[in-house]
Coordinates of C-alpha atoms in Angstrom, one line a residue:
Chain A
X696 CA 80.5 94.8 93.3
X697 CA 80.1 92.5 90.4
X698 CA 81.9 89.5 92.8
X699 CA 79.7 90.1 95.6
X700 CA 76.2 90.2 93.6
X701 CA 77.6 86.8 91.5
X702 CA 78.2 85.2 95.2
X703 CA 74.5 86.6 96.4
X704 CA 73.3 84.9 93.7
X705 CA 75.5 81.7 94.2
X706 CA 74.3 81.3 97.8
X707 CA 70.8 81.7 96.8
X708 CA 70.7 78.9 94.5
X709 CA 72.6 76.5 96.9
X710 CA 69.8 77.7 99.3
X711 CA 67.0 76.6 97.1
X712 CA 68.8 73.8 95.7
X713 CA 69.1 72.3 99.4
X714 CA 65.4 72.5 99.4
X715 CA 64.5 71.6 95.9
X716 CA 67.1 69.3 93.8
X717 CA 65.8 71.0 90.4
X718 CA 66.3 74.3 91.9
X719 CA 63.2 75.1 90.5
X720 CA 62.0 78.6 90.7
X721 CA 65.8 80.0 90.5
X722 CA 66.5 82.7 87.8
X723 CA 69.5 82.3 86.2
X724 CA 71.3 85.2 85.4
X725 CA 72.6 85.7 82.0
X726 CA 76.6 84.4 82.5
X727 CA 75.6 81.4 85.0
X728 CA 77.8 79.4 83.5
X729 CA 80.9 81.3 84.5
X730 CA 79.4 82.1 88.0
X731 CA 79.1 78.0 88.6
X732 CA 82.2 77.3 87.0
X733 CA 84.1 80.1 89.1
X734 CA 82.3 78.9 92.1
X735 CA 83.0 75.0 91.8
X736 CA 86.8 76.2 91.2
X737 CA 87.0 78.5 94.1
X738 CA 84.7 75.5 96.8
X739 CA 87.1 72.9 95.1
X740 CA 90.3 75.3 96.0
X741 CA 89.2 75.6 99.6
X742 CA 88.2 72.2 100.2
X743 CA 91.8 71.4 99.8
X744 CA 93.3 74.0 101.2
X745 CA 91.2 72.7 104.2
X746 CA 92.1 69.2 103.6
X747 CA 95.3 70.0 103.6
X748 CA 95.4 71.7 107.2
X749 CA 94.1 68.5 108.4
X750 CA 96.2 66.5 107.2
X751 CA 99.3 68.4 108.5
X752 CA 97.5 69.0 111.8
X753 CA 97.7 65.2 112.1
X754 CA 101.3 64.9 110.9
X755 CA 102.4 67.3 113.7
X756 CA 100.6 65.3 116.1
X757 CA 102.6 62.0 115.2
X758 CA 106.2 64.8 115.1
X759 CA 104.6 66.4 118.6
X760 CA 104.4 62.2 120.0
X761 CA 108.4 61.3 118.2
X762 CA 110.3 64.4 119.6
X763 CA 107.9 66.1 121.5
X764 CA 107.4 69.5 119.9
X765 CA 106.2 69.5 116.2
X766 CA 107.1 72.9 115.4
X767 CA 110.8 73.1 115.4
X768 CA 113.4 71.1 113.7
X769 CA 115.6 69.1 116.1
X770 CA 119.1 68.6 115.2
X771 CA 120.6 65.8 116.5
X772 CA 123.7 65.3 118.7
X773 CA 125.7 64.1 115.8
X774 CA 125.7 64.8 112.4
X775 CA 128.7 63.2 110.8
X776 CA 129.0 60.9 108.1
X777 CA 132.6 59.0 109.7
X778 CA 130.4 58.4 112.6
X779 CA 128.2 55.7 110.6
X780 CA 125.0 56.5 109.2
X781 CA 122.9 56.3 112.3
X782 CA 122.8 60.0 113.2
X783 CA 122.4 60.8 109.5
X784 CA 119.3 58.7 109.3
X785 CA 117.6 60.3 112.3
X786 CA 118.3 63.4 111.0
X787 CA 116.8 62.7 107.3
X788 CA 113.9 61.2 109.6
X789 CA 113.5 64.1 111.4
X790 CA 113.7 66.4 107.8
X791 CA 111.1 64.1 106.4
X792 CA 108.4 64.4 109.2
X793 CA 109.2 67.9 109.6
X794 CA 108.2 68.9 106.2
X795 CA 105.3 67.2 106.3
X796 CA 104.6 69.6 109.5
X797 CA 105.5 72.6 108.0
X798 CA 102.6 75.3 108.3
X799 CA 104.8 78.3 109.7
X800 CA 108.2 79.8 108.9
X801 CA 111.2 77.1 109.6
X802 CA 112.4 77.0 113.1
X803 CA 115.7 74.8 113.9
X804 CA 116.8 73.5 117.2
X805 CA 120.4 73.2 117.5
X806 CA 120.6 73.0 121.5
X807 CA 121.2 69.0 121.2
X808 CA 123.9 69.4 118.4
X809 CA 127.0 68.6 120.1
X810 CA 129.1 67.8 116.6
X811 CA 128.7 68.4 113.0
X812 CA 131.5 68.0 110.8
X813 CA 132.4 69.8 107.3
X814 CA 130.7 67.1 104.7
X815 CA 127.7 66.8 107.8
X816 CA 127.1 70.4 107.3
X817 CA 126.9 70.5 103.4
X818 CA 124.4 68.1 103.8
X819 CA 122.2 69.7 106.5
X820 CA 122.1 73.1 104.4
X821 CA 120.8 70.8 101.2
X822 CA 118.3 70.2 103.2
X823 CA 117.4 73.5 104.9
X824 CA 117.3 75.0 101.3
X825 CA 115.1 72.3 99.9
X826 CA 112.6 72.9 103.3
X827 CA 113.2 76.8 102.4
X828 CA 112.3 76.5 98.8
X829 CA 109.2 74.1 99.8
X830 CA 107.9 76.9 102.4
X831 CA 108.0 78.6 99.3
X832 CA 106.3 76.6 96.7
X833 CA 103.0 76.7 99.5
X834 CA 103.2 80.2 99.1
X835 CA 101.4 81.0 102.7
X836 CA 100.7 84.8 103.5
X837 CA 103.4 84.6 106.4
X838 CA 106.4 83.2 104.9
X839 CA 109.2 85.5 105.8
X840 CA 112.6 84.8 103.8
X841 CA 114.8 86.0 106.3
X842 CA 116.5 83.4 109.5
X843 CA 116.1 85.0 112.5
X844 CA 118.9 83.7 115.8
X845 CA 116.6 82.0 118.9
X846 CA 118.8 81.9 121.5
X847 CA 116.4 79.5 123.2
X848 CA 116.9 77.0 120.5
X849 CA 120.4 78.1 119.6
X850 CA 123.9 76.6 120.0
X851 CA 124.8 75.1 123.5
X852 CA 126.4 78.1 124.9
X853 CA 129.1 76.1 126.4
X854 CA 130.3 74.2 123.1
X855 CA 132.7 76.9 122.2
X856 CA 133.9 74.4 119.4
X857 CA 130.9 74.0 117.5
X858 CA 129.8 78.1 118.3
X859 CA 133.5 78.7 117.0
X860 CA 133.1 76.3 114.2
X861 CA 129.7 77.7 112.7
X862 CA 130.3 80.9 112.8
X863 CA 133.8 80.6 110.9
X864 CA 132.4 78.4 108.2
X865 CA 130.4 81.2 107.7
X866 CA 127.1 79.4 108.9
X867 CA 124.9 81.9 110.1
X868 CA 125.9 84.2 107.4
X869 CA 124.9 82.0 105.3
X870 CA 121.3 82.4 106.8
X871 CA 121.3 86.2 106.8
X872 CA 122.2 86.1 110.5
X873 CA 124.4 88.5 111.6
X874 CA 127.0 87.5 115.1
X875 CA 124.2 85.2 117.1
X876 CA 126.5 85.2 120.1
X877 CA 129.9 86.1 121.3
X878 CA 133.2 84.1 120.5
X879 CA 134.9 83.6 124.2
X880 CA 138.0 82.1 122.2
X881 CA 139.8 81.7 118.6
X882 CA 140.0 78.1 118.3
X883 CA 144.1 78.7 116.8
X884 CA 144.2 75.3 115.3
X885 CA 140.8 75.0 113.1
X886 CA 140.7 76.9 110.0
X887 CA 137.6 76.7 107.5
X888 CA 136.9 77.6 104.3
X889 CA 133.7 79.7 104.3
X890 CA 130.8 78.1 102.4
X891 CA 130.6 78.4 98.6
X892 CA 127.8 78.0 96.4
X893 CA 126.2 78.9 93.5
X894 CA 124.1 77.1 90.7
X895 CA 127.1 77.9 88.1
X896 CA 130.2 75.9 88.0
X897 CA 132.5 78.7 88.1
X898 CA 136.4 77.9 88.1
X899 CA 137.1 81.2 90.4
X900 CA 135.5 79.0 93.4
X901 CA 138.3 76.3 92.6
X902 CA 140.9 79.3 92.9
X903 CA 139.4 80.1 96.5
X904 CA 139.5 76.6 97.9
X905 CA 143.3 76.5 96.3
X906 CA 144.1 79.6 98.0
X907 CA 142.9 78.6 101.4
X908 CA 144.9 75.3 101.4
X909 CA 147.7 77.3 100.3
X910 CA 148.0 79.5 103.1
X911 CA 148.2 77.2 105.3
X912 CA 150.1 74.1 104.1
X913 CA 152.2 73.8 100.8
X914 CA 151.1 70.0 99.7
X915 CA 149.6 71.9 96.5
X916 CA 153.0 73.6 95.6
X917 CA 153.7 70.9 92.9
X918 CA 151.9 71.9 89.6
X919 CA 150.9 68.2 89.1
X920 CA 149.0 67.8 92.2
X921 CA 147.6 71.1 91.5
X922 CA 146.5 70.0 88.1
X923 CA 144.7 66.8 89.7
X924 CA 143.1 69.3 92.4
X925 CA 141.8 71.7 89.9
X926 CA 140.2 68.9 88.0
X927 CA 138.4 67.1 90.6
X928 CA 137.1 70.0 92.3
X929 CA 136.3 71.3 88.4
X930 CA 134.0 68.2 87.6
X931 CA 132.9 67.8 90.3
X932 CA 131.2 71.3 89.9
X933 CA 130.5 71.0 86.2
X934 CA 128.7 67.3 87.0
X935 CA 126.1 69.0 89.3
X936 CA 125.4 71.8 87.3
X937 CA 125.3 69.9 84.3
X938 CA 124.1 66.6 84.6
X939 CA 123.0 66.8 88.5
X940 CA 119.3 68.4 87.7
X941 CA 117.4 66.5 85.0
X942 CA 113.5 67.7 85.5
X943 CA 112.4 71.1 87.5
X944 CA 110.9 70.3 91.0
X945 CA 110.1 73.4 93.3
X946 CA 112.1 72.2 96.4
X947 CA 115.3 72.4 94.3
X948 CA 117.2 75.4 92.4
X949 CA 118.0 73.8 89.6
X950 CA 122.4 73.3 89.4
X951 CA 123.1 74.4 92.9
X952 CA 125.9 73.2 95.2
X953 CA 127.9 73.5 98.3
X954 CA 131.6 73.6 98.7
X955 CA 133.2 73.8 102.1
X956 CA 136.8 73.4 103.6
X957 CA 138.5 72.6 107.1
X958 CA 141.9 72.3 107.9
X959 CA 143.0 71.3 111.5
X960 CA 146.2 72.0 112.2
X961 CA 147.2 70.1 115.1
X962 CA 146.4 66.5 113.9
X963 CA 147.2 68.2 110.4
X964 CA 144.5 66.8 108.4
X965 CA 142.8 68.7 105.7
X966 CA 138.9 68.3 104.5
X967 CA 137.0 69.0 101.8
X968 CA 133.2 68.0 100.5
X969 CA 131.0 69.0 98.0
X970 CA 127.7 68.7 97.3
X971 CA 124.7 69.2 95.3
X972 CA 120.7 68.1 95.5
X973 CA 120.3 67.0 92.7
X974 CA 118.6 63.3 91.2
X975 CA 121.5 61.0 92.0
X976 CA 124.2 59.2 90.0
X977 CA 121.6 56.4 88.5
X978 CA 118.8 58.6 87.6
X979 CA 121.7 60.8 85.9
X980 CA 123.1 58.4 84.0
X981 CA 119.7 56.6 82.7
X982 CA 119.0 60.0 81.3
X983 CA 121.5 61.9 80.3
X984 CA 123.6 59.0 78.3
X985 CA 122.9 57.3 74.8
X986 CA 121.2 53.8 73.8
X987 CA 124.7 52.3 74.5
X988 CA 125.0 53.3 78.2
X989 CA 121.3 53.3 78.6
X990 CA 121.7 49.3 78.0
X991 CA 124.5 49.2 80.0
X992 CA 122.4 50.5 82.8
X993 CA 119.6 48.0 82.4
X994 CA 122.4 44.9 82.2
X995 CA 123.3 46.7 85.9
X996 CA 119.9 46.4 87.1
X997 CA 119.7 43.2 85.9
X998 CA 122.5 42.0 87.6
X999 CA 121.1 43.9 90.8
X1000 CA 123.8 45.9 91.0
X1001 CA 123.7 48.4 93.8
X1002 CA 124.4 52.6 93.8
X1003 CA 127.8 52.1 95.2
X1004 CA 128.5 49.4 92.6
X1005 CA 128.0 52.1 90.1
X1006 CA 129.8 54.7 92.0
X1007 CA 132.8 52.6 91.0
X1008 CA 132.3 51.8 87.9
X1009 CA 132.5 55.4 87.1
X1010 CA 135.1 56.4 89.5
X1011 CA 137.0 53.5 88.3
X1012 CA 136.0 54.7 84.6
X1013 CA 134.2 51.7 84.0
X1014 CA 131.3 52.7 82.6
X1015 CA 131.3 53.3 78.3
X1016 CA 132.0 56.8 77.2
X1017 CA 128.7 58.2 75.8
X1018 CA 127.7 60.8 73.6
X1019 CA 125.3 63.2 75.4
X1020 CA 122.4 64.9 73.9
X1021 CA 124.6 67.1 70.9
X1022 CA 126.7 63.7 70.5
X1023 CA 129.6 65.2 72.7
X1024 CA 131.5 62.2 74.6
X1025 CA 131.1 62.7 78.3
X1026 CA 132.5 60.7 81.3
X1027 CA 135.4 62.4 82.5
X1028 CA 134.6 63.8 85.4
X1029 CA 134.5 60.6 88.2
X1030 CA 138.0 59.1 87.7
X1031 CA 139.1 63.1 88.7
X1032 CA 138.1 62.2 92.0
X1033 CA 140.1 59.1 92.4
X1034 CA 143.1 60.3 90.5
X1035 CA 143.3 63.2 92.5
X1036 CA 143.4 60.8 95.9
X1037 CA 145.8 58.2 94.5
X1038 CA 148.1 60.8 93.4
X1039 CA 148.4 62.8 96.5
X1040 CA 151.6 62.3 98.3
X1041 CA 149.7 61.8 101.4
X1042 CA 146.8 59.6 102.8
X1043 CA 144.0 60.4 101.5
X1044 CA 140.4 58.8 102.0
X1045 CA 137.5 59.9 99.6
X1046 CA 133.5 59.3 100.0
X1047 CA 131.0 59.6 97.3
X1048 CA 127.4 59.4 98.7
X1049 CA 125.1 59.0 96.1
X1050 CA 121.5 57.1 96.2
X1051 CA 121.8 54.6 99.0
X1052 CA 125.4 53.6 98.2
X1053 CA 128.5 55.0 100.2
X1054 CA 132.0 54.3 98.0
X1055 CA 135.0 54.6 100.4
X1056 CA 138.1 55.0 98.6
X1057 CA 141.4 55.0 101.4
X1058 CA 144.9 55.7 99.3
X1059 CA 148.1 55.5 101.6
X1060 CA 151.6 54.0 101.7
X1061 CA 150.3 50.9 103.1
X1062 CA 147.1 49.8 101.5
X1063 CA 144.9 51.0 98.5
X1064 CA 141.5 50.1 99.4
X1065 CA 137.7 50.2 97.7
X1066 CA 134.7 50.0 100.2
X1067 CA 131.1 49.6 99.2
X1068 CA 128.8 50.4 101.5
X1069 CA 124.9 50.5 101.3
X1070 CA 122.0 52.5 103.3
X1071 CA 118.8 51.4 104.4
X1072 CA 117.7 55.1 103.3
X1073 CA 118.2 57.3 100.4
X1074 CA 119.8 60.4 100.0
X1075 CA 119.7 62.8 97.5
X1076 CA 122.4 64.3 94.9
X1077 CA 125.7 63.3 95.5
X1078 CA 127.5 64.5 98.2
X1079 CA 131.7 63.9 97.9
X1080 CA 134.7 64.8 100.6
X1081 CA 138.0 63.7 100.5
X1082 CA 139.7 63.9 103.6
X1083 CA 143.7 64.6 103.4
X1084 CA 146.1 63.2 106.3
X1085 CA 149.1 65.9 105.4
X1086 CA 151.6 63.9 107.9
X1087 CA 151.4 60.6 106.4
X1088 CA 153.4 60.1 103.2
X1089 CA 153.2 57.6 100.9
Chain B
X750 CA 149.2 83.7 51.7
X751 CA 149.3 82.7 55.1
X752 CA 149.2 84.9 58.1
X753 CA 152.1 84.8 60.0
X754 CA 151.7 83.3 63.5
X755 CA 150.5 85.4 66.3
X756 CA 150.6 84.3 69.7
X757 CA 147.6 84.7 71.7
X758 CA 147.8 84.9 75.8
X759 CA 145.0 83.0 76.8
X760 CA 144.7 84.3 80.4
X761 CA 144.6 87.9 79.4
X762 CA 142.6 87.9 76.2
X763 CA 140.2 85.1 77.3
X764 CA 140.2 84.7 80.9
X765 CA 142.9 83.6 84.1
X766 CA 139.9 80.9 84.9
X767 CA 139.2 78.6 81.9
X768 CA 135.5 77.0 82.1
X769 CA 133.5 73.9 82.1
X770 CA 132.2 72.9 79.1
X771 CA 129.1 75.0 77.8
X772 CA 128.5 78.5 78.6
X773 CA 125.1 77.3 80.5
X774 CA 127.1 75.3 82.9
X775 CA 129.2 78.2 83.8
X776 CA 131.4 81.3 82.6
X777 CA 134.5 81.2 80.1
X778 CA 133.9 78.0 78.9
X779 CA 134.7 75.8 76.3
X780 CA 132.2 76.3 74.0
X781 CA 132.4 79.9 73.9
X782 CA 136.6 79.6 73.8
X783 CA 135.8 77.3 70.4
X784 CA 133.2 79.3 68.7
X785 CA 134.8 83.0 70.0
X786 CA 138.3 82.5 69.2
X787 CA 139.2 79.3 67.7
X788 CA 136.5 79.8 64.8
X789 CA 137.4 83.4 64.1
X790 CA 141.1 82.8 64.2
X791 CA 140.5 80.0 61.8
X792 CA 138.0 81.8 59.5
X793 CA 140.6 84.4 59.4
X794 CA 143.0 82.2 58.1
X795 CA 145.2 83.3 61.3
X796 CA 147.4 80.4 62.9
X797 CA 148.0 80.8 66.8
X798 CA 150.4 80.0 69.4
X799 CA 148.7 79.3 72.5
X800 CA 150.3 80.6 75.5
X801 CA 148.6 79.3 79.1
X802 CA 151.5 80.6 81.0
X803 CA 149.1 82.9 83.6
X804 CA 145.9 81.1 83.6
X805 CA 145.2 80.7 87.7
X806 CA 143.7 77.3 87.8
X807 CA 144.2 74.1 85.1
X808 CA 142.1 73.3 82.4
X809 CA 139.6 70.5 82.9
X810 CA 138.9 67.4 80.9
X811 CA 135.4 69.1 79.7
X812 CA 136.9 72.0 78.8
X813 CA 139.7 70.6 76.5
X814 CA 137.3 68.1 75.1
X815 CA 134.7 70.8 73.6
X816 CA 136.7 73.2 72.7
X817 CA 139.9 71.7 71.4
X818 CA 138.8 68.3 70.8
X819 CA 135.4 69.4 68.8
X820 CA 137.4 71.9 66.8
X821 CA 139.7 69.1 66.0
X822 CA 137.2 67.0 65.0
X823 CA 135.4 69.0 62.8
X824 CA 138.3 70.6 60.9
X825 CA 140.8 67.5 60.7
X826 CA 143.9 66.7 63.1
X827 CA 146.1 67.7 60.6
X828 CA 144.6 71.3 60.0
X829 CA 144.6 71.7 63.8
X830 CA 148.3 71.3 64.2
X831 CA 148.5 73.5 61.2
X832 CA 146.8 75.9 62.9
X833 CA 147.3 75.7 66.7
X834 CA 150.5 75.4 68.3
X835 CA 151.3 75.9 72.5
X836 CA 153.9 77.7 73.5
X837 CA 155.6 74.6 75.5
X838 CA 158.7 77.0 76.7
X839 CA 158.2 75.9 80.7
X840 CA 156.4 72.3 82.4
X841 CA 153.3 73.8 82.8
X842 CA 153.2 74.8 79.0
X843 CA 154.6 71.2 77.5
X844 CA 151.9 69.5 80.3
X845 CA 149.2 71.6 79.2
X846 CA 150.1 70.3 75.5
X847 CA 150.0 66.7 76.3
X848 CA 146.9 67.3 78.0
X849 CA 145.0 69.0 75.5
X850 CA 146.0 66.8 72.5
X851 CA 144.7 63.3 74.9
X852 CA 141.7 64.9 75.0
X853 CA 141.7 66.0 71.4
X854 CA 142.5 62.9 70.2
X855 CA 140.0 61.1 72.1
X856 CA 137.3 63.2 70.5
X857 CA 138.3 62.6 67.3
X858 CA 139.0 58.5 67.3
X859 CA 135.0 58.4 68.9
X860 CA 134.1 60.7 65.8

């Protein structure tokens, strides 16, 4: 009653006072100062709100003109980072417009998708969780948590492959979606590991990946390779929960990351990638490290160097050991990665994705090779996969 | 008088899956591992033998740093290896040792 006799008496006074500036011949009730100061917040509120809804109306007309249809998600045909960084670029395009678009619950279209590949897919669920947690951060009345399966927008029914592929990796699970469609046929020689994450770096996840790879080759049956496995995979964990999340944004859970596994059988490869969302290697190491690697850092942007520059330097433990925060040395965790590749008794090529720098490390019998590459985009966190050719010994 | 020597399974009595570093950044780690057992032992004047024998995965660089390489560091090498000893009776045991006293040594020449 009270709210609706303070907004009578609001109205009335922005009736007079478009008649008479002074608002002369308006009694003021005894608490007008909170009535104005409730009623400026609340016309404020809803001027933006309504601001807002403009501005993504527009936005989905520029999505609606770029892929025709401004309320769904497109995948596109490839998303693979072996393939180049052309299909991952359209896709973080895609991402960006979309989220400026978003005003109802997150649709995806997968129809195009003809390929996605293990390190492909821990990115593209970064990003569906980051778009998930922003749906929530707008807090609209209609937001529904749960993923619902359109067949209409849903895997090409005749790519067995990919149908085979996502619902073994434990994709749709993932999503709360429960057997979208039927599998005609097991695919015998693809085996995945089921998608792990958490925001806690937990060494039981480690024991998992271990397990799989045991079952179904034995290249981790020497203790030493197994020591160099459990470490990479261990900091490599323990670096995004720990260092990967410096400030609280609400499109990010704070320490979360992805962990996912493929082994093909008939060309006898073995793949694994790992990533998190985090602020990137550069931001990291600006804040997390003491005044010795913090003027280390600014000598690095002095000398221009780029994101994969730095990515080696710590892979290649380059970089001073610093004392963190409660003057505890830290560093160890990057030259894990590269041990764990060099000391493999197979080929092995690892990626770390960090920023816009790619660093390609290939180890094999006949050539040990660094490559630096750089993007004309940015992604976020670090994404790392090493890829295992089980045939070819060093 | 000193206690005599127990040895202390860390698998069973701590956990088959050691850590990361702190307890924030994940379960069994090495900061509880220091200040739970290493700091009672010691307090207790109760020298260990570490046996690592049936611990699932291998202990990570983060790990042996805080809790073995802080505790060295704050109490002295020398009262350390008084105190700790690994049971090195397989590779995985003498390994383990090397490991843990790189890491511990580290710590305590950046002291």
């Amino acid at each position: 009653m009270l709210r609706k006799y303070r907004r009578k008496k609001w109205k009335k006074y922005k009736n007079i006072l478009r008649n008479n500036k002074l608002a002369l011949g308006f009694q003021k009730p005894r608490n007008w100062k909170v009535i104005k100061r409730y009623e400026n917040y609340k016309s404020k509120k809803f001027n933006k709100i309504l601001k807002q809804k403009k501005q993504i109306r527009q936005n989905s007309n520029i999505l609606k003109n770029n892929f025709n249809h401004g309320d769904r998600l497109e995948l596109p045909s490839v998303i693979n980072f072996t393939h180049g960084w052309d299909n991952i670029k359209i896709l973080h395009e895609r991402i960006k417009a979309y989220n400026k678009t978003l005003t109802s619950n997150i649709s995806i279209d997968l129809s195009k998708l003809n390929e996605i590949s293990i390190n492909g897919l821990v990115y593209l669920i970064s990003k569906i969780d980051q778009m998930t947690n922003h749906k929530k951060s707008l807090r609209t009345n209609n937001y529904k948590n749960a993923f619902k399966y359109n067949a209409k927008y849903g895997v090409n029914p005749d790519n067995e492959k990919l149908k085979y592929f996502l619902s073994t990796v434990g994709y749709w699970g993932y999503f709360g979606i429960k057997n979208p469609y039927k599998i005609q046929k097991n695919i015998e020689d693809e085996y995945f590991l089921s998608i792990k994450t958490d925001v806690l770096s937990k060494s039981c996840y480690v024991a998992d990946l271990r397990e799989f790879i045991s079952e179904k080759v034995d290249f981790l049956k020497d203790d030493l390779i197994q020591e160099y496995f459990d470490d990479a995979i261990t900091e490599a964990m323990a670096n995004s929960v720990e260092h990967g999340y410096i400030q609280k944004t609400p499109t990010r859970t704070r320490g979360k990351w992805w962990l996912c596994g493929h082994y093909n059988k008939k060309d006898n490869y073995l793949e694994f990638s790992f990533k998190d969302y985090g602020v990137g290697l550069r931001k990291t190491l600006e804040y997390n490290a003491d005044d010795l690697v913090r003027s280390f850092i600014r000598n690095l942007k002095h000398s221009a160097k780029s994101d994969a520059e730095i990515i080696k330097l710590l892979v290649n433990d380059k970089l001073p050991k610093y004392k963190g925060k409660k003057d505890k040395i830290r560093g160890y965790g990057f030259k894990k990665f590269k041990e764990f590749a060099s000391k493999i008794d197979c080929d092995c090529e690892m990626k770390i994705i960090s920023g816009r720098g790619q660093y390609k490390y290939i180890a094999s019998l006949s050539r040990e090779e660094e490559i630096l590459d750089e993007m004309d985009f940015s992604t976020d966190g670090v994404l790392i996969s090493w890829k295992l050719y089980l045939s070819r010994k060093k | 008088m000193e206690k005599k020597r127990i040895e202390y399974n860390f698998a069973t009595e701590f956990s088959p899956y050691p850590g990361p570093r702190e307890e924030v950044i994940g379960p069994f780690s090495g900061e509880r591992f220091r200040k739970e057992v290493l700091e009672n032992f010691f307090q207790n004047n109760q020298p260990i033998l570490l046996n690592i024998e049936d611990t699932k995965i291998s202990f990570g660089p983060s790990f042996l740093s805080e809790s073995f390489g802080l505790f060295a560091k704050k109490y002295s090498l020398e009262k350390f290896n008084e105190f700790l000893q690994v049971k090195q009776d397989t590779e995985k045991g003498k390994r383990f040792y090397e490991k843990m006293m790189e890491y511990v040594l580290r710590e305590i020449e950046n002291a």
